[in-house]
XYZ file of C-alpha atoms in Angstrom:
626
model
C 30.699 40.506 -1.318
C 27.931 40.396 1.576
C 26.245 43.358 3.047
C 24.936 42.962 6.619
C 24.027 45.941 8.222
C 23.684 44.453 12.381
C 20.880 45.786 14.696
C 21.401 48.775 16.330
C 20.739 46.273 19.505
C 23.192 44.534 21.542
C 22.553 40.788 21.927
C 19.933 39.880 24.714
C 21.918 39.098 28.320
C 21.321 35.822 29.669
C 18.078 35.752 31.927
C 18.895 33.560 35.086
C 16.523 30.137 34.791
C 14.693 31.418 38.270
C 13.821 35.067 37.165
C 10.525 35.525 35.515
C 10.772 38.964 33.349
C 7.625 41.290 34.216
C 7.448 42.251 30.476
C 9.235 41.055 27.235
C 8.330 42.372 23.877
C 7.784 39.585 22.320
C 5.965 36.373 23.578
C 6.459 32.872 22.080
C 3.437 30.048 22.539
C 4.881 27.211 21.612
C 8.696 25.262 21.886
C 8.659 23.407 18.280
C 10.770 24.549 15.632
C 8.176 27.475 14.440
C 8.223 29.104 17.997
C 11.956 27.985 18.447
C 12.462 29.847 14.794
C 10.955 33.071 15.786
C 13.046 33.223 19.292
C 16.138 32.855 17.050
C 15.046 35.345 14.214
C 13.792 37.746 16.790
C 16.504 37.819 18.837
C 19.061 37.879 16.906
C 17.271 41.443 16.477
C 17.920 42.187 20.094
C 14.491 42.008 20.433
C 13.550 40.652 24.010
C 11.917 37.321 23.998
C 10.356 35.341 26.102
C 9.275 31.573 25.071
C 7.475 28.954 26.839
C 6.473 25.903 25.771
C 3.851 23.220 28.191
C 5.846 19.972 27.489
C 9.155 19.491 27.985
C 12.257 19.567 25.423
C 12.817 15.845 24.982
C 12.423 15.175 21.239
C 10.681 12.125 20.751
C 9.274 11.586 17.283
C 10.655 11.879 13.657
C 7.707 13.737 12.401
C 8.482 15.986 9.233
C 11.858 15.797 7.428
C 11.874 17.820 4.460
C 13.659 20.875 4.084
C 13.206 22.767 0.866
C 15.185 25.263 -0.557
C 13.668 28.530 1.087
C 13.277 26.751 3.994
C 16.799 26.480 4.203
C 17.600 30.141 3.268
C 15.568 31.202 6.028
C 18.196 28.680 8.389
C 21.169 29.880 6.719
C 20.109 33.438 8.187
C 19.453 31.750 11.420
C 23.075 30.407 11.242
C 21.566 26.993 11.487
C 21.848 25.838 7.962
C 25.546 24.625 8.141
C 24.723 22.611 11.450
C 21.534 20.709 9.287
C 23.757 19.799 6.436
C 26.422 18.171 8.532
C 23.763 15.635 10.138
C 22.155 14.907 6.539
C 23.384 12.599 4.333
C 26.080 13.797 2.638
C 25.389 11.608 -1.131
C 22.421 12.567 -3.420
C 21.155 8.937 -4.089
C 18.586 9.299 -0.943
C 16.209 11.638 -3.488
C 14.089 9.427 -4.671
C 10.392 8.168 -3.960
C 9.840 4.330 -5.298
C 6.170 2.288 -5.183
C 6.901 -1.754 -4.675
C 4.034 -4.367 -3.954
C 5.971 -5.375 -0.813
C 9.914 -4.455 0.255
C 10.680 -8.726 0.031
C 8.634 -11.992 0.713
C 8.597 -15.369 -1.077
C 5.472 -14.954 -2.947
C 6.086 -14.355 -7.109
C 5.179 -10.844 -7.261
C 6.767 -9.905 -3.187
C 8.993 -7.243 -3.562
C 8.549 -6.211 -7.125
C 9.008 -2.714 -8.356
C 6.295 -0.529 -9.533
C 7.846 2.399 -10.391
C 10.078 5.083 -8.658
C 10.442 9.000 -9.599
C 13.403 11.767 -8.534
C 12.614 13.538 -5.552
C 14.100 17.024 -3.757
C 15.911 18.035 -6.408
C 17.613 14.774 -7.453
C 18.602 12.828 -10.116
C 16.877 15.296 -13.629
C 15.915 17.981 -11.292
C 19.006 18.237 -9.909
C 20.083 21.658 -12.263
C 17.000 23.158 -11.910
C 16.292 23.326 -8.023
C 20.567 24.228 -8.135
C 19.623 27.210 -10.363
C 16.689 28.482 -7.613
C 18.651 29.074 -4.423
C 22.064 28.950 -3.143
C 21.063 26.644 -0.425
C 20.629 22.911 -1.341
C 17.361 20.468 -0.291
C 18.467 18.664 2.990
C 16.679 16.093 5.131
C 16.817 16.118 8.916
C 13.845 14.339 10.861
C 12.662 16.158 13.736
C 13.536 14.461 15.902
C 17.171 15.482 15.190
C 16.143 18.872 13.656
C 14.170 20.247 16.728
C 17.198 19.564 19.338
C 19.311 21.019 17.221
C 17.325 23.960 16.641
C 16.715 24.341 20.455
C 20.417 24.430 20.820
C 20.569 27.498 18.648
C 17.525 29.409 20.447
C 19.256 28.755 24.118
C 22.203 30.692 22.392
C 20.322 33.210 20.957
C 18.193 33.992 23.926
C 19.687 32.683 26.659
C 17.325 32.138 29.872
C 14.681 32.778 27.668
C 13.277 29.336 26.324
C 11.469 27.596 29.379
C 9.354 24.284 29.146
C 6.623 22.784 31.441
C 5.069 26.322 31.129
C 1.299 26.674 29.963
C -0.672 29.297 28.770
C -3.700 29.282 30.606
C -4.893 32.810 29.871
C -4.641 35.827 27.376
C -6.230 39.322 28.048
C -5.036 42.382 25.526
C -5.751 45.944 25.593
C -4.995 48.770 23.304
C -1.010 48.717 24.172
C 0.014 45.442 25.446
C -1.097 41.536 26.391
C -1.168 40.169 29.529
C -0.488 36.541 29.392
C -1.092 34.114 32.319
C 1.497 30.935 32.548
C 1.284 28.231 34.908
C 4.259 26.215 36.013
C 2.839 22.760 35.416
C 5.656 21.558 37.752
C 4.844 23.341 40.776
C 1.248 24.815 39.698
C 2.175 28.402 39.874
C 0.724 31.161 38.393
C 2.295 34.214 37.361
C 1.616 36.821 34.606
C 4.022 38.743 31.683
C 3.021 41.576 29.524
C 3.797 41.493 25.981
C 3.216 44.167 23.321
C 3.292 40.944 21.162
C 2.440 37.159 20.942
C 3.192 34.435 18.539
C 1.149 31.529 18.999
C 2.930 28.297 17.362
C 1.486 26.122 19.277
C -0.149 23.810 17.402
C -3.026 24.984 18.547
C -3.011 23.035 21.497
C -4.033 26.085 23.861
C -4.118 29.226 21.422
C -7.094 27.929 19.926
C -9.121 27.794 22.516
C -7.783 31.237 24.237
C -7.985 33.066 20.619
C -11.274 31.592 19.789
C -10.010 31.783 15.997
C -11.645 28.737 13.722
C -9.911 26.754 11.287
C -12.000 26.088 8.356
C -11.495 23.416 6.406
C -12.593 19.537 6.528
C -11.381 17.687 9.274
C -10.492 13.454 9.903
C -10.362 12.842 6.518
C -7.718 9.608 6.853
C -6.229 8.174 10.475
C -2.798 7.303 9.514
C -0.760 5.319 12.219
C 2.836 5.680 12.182
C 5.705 4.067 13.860
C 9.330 4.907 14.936
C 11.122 1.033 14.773
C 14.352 -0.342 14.286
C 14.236 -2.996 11.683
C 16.549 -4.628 8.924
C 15.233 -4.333 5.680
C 18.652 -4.615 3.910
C 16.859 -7.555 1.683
C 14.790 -4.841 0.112
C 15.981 -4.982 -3.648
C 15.585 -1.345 -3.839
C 18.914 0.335 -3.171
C 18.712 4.255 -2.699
C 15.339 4.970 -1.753
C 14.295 7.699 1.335
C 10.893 7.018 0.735
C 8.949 3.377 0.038
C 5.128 3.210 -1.020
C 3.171 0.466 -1.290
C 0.401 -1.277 -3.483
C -0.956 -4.583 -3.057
C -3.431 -6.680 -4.440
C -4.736 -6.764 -1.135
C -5.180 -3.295 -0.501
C -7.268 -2.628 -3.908
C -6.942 0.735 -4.474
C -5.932 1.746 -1.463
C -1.995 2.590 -0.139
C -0.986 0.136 2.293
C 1.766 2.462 3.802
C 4.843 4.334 3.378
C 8.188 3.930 5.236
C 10.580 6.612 5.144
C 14.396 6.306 6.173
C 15.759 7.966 9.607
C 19.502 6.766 9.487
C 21.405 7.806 11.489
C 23.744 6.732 9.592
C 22.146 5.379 6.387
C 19.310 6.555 4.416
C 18.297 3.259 1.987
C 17.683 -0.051 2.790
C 20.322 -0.287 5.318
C 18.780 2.415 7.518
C 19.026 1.535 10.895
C 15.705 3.588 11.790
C 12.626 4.174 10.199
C 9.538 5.635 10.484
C 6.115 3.456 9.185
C 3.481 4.540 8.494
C 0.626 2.042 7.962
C -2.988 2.878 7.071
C -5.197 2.184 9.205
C -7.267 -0.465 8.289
C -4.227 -2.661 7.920
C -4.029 -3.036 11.485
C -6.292 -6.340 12.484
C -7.107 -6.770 16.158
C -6.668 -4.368 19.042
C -4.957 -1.183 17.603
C -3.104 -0.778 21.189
C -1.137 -4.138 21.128
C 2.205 -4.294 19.709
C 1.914 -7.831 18.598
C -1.265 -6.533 15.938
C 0.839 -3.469 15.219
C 3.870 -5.620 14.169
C 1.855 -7.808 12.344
C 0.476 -4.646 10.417
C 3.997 -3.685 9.630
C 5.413 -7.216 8.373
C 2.452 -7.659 6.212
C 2.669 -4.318 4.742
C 6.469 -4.933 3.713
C 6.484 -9.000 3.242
C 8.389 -9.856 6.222
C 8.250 -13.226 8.405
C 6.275 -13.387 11.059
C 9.187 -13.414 13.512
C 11.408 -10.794 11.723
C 12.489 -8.653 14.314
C 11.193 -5.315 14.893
C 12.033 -2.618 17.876
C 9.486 0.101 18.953
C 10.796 3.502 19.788
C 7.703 5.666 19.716
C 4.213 5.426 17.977
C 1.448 7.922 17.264
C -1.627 8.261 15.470
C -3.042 11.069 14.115
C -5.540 12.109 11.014
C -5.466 14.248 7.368
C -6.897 17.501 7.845
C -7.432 20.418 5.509
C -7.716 23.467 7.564
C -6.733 27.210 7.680
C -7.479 29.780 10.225
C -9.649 32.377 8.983
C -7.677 34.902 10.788
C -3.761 35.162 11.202
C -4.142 38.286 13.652
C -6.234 38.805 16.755
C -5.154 42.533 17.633
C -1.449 41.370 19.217
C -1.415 37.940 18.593
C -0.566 36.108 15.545
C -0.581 32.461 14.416
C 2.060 30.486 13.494
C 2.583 27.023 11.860
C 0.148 24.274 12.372
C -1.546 26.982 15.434
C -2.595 28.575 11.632
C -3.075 25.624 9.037
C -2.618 22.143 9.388
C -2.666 19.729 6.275
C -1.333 16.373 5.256
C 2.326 16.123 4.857
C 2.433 14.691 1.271
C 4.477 17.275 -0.384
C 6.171 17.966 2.885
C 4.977 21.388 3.148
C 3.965 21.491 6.752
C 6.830 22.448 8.856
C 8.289 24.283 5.556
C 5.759 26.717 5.861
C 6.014 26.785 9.471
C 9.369 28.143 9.130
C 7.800 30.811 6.525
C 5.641 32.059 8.515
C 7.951 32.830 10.838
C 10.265 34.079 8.499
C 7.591 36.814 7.165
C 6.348 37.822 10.555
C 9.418 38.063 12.654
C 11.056 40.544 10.318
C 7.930 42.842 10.153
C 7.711 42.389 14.233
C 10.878 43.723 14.425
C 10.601 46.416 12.065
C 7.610 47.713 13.846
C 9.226 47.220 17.810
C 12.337 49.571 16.147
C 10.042 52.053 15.266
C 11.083 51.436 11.350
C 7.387 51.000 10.866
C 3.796 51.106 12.034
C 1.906 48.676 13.259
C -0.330 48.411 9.960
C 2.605 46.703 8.545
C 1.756 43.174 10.783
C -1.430 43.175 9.205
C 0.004 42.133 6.017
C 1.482 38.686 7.692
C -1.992 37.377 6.937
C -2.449 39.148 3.967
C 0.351 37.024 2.370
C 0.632 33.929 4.317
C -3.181 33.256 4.630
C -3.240 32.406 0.947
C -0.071 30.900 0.614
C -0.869 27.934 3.156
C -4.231 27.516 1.761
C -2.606 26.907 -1.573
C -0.346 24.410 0.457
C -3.196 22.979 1.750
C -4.874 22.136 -1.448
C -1.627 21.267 -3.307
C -1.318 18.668 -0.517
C -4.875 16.971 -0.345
C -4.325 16.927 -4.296
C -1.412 15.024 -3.540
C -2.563 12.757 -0.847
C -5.123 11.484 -4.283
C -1.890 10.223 -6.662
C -1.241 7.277 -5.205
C -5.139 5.481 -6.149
C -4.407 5.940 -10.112
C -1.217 3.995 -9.817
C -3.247 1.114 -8.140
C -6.039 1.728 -10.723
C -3.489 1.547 -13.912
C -2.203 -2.053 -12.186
C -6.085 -3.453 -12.379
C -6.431 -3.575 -8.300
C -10.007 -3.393 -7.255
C -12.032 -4.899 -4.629
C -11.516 -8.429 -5.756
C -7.740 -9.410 -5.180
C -7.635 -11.783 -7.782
C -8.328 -9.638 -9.988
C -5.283 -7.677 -8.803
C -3.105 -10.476 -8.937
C -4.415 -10.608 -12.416
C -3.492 -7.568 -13.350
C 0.231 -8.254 -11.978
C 0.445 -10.993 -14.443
C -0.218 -8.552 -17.239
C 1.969 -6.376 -16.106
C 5.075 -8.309 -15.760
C 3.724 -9.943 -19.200
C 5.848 -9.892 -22.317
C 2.993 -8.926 -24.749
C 1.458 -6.083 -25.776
C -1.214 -5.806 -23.036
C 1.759 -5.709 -20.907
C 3.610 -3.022 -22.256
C 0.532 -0.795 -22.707
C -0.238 -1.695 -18.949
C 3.467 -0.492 -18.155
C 2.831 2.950 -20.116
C -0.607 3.774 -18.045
C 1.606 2.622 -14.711
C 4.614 4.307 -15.250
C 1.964 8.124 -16.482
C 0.597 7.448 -13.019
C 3.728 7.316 -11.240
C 5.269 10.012 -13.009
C 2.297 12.522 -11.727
C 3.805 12.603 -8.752
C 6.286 14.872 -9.690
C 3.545 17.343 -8.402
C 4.850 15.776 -5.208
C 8.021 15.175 -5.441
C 9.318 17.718 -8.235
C 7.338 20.493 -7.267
C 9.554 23.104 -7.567
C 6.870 25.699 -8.745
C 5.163 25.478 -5.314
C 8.429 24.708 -2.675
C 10.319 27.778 -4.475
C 7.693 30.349 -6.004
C 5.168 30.783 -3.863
C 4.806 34.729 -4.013
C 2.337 37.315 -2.560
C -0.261 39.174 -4.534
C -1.444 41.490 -1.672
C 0.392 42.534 1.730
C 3.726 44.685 1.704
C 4.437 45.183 -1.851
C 3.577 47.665 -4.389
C 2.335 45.365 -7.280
C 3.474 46.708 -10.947
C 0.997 45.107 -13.183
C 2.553 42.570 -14.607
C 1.510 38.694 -14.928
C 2.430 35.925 -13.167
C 5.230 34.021 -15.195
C 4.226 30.521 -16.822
C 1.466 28.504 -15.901
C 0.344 29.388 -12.361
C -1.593 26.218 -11.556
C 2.248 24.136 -12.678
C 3.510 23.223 -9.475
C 6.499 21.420 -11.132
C 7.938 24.346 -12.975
C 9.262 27.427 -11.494
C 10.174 30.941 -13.317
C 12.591 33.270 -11.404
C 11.452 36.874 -11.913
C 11.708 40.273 -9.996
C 8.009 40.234 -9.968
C 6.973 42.158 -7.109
C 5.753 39.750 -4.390
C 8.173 37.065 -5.798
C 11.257 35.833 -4.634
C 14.563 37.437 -5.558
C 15.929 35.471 -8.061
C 19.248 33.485 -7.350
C 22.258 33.750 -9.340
C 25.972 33.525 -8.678
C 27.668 36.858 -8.653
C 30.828 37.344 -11.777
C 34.064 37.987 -9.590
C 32.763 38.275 -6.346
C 33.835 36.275 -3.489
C 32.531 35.917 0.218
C 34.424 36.552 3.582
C 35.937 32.458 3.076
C 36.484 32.838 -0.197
C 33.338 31.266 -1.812
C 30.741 31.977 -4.298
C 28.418 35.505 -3.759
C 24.687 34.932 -4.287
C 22.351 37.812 -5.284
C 20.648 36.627 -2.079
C 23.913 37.382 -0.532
C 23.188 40.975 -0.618
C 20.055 41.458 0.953
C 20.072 42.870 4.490
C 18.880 41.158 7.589
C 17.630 45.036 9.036
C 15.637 47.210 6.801
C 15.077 47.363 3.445
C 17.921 46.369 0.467
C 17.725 48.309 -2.875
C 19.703 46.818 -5.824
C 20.818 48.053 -8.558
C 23.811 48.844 -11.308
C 27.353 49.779 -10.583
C 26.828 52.795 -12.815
C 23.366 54.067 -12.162
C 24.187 53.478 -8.302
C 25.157 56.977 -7.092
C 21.796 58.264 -8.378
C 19.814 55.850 -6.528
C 22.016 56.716 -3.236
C 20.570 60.201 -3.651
C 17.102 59.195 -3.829
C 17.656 56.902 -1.043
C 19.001 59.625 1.046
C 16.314 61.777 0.664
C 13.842 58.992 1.188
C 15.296 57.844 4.314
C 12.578 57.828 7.015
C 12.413 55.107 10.111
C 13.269 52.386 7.781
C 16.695 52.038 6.876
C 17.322 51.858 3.211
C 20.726 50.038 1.913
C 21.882 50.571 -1.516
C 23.864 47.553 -3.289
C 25.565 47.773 -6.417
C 25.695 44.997 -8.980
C 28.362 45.016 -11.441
C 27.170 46.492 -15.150
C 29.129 43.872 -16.934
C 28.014 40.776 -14.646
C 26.102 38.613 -17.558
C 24.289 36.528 -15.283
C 22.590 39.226 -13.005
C 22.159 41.307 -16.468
C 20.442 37.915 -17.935
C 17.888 37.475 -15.045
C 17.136 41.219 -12.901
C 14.202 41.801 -15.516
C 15.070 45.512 -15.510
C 17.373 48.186 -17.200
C 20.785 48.891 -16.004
C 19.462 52.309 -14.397
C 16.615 50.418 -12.685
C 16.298 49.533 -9.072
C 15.181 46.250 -7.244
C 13.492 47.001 -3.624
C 13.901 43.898 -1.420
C 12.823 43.253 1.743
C 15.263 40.866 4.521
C 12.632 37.687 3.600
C 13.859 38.344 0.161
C 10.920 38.874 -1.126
C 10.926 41.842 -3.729
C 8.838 44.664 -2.000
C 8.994 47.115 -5.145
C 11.139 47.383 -8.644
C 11.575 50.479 -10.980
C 12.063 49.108 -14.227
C 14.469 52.212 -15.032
C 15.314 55.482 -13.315
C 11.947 57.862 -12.968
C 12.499 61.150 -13.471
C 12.248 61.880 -9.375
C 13.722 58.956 -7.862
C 13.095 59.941 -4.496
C 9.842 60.936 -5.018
C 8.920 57.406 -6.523
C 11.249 55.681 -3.542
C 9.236 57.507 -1.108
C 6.008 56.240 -2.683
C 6.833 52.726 -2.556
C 8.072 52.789 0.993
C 4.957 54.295 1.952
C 2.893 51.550 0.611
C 5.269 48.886 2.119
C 5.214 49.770 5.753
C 1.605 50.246 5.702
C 1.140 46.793 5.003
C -0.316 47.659 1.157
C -3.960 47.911 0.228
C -6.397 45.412 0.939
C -7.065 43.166 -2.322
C -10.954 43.385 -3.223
C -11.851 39.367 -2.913
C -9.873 36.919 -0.653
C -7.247 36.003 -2.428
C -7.144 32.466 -0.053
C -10.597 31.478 -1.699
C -9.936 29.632 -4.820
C -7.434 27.817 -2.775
C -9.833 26.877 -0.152
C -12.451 25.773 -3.146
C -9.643 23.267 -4.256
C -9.213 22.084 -0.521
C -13.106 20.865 0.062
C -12.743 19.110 -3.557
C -10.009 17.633 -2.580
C -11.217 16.101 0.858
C -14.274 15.070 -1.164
C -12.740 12.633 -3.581
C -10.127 11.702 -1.178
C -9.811 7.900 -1.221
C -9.790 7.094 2.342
């Protein structure tokens, strides 16, 4: 059972690659997968889209890789999904992160283990991140992701996704905005009105134009990273993605990370990977191969004439910033154009996608005429605090790796270090007390790399929901542990359907049932008819699509958190908007209520609900070990 009520649109025609539009409705800053995720989203709306994007669309860097579990709903709605998780690996022995003192080398303590933990919903947490969405953690670097995702937008809005086009200019009044483009080919200028803009640009050019600040601390830690081919099939470790390491040598400090791109592998017989080496492991001129190779094969114990091949390099620096505003009148940020924060935790282009997930709904609600404008004001109402949470949880993050050095006795003196090593690996009871502080350390970065809490229940407190008083669930600084609930502002919760079976004959989700257009109420088999009624009589611009659950399926009885006669409101991000715990006395009257609350966007909390968050972001930066 799915329901799917379409657009009353048709799709968009294609737009021949030499005809510039006068207007569109919606304008897209910005050709990375944010931008290339709202063209998609928004069109298959039928709303009219026009994206442009300065550089061209020749992927050339792995960049991000991690795709968690919403992230993945909100591609499975894109009709991407299936396309990510035929290029990922198909085996669940790539989720894990591992910390060695080198990957191989002939010294005594080259190449020797630290410690390793499950990542992504592998290995322990397998059941748990199963029982949170239908849709499974994948890995796809960018570099494969973003082509792929491109693929799907020139589909979607055919004619409509051009490159070597910049954004030179942005003027709004009360009804539309006028943006200026120039052709960086032939140096043309031309001009399209927009009622609306997305800016996922990186904040490359919208930043400037908007005048919006990010606040936040910036160049906290220059990382330099490097796409090579390499064999490092003499690394003892066997399933890996993900390699950190601690040396004597380093004291305190991580040397580095590599991370494995496949294509075809994704352990120690990857035939790609990206490295990322600190900084200050790079001796001599940071521009010359030769030093930058040298940085590498120190980092992982390699000979001096191990072969490596450079495919791409770049260098950039930790930052812990979010945009104080999401909204200038018709333009809204997107992605790192919005917040921009390190990428332990892998949270960057996940909530990238979010954020285009919760605005290009609402934009489309409101273009429809389902809803006012006031309802895009609650984009940064709820994703405003969200990323700042991100933002901390990551910085926080970025500091787990200095403990694990600090439990092994490295300091400043390297013989010490070494020391230390020799205590470790010792068979007396110095040793094994040294293993217990090592292995604590290492498993704290579950808050990394088991951080359920955070990748599946974020929620909203404030924006376009009608909040019923109740508490958060659990512990809400536990970024490890995540409670499904029908909390309003949380996600729906996830559970297979009793006796229901899809179009091909698989498994029905509760997500299943929630409608791409309008709003989705759910509720009981038997109390179903009344809540048809109420929805009848509540109808207004926004459509309103009753589903009924089965009374006797045990699993949706176990986990809805209200009565059989009670109603779920759920809006197409899946995000419940509103719940009656069991049928009011006026239905309608109560339905109406809610909806009126919803599309205006909600109230306005009293204190800025991003500030504790952004408190947690400048302690972080200050204790960061750089």
């Amino acid at each position: 059972m799915s329901v799917s009520v379409k657009s009353p649109r048709a799709p968009l025609s294609p737009l021949g690659d030499d005809v510039w539009p006068d207007s569109t409705e919606v304008l897209i800053m910005g050709g990375g997968p944010v931008g290339l995720s709202c063209a998609i989203l928004l069109a298959q709306r039928g709303i009219d889209v026009l994206l442009v994007e300065r550089r061209d669309f020749v992927f050339r860097f792995p960049r991000a890789h991690l795709l968690n579990p919403r992230t993945m709903e909100a591609f499975h709605d894109m009709d991407v999904a299936d396309d990510i998780y035929a290029a990922t690996p198909a085996h669940d022995r790539w989720r894990k992160a591992a910390w060695y003192t080198t990957a191989t080398g002939p010294g005594r303590f080259d190449g020797m283990k630290i410690g390793d933990v499950p990542a992504w919903g592998g290995g322990p947490d397998a059941e748990r991140y199963r029982s949170s969405s239908p849709r499974a953690f994948a890995n796809m670097p960018q570099l494969r992701l973003d082509p792929l995702i491109h693929r799907h937008a020139l589909a979607a809005a055919p004619g409509r996704i051009r490159s070597k086009q910049e954004v030179v200019g942005i003027d709004q009044d009360a009804e539309t905005t006028v943006v200026s483009i120039k052709d960086l080919e032939t140096g043309e200028l031309r001009t399209v009105r927009a009622q609306y803009v997305i800016a996922a640009d990186g904040g490359r050019d919208s930043a400037d134009l908007l005048g919006i600040e990010l606040e936040g601390p910036r160049d906290m830690r220059e990382v330099v990273n490097y796409h090579v081919s390499m064999d490092l099939s003499a690394w003892s470790e066997p399933d890996a993605l993900l390699g950190h390491f601690l040396h004597p040598a380093g004291g305190a400090r991580r040397r580095g990370t590599i991370q494995a791109l496949g294509p075809t592998h994704y352990n120690r017989d990857s035939e790609e990977w990206l490295v990322s080496v600190a900084a200050w492991m790079v001796e001599g001129d940071p521009n010359d191969e030769a030093a930058l190779f040298a940085s590498i094969r120190r980092m992982l114990g390699l000979a001096d004439d191990h072969e490596i091949t450079m495919h791409s390099m770049t260098r950039w620096s930790y930052h812990g910033l979010v945009a104080k505003h999401f909204r200038d009148r018709r333009v809204f940020l997107a992605g790192d154009a919005a917040h921009k924060h390190p990428p332990t935790g892998g949270l960057g282009l996940n909530s990238g996608i979010q954020d285009a997930q919760n605005l290009c709904w609402k934009i489309a609600a409101v273009l429809d005429g389902q809803a006012p404008d006031a309802l895009l004001d609650s984009y940064q109402a709820e994703r405003r605090p969200t990323v700042a949470w991100y933002t901390a949880h990551s910085l926080e993050n970025a500091n787990r790796h200095p403990p694990i050095a600090d439990a092994l006795g490295f300091s400043d003196d390297e013989a010490e270090g070494f020391r230390g090593l020799e205590t470790f690996v010792s068979d007396t009871p110095e040793g094994e007390a040294m293993r217990e502080r090592v292995a604590a350390e290492v498993a704290h970065n579950a808050h990394d790399y088991s951080q359920l809490g955070v990748e599946a229940g974020y929620h909203y407190s404030a924006g376009a929901i009608v909040p019923d008083g109740t508490p958060v669930p659990g512990d809400p600084s536990d970024p490890v542990t995540f409670h499904a609930t029908s909390r309003p502002g949380h996600h729906l919760p996830h559970v297979w359907l009793s006796g229901v079976t899809g179009a091909d004959g698989g498994r029905v989700s509760s997500h299943d049932l929630i409608d791409s257009v309008g709003l989705t109420l759910l509720t009981s088999e038997s109390a179903a008819p009344r809540w048809r009624e109420a929805a009848a009589a509540a109808s207004g611009s926004m459509p309103v699509t009753v589903v009924a659950i089965a009374d006797d399926d045990a699993a949706w009885t176990a986990t809805r958190q209200i009565d059989g006669d009670g109603a779920l409101l759920v809006r197409p991000d899946r995000k419940v908007a509103w719940r009656a715990a069991s049928l009011p006395a006026d239905p309608a009257a109560e339905l109406v209520s809610a909806l009126d609350i919803i599309l205006r966007g909600g109230d306005a909390p009293a204190d800025d609900p991003a500030e504790p968050y952004l408190r947690r972001i400048r302690a972080a930066a200050n204790v960061l070990v750089r």
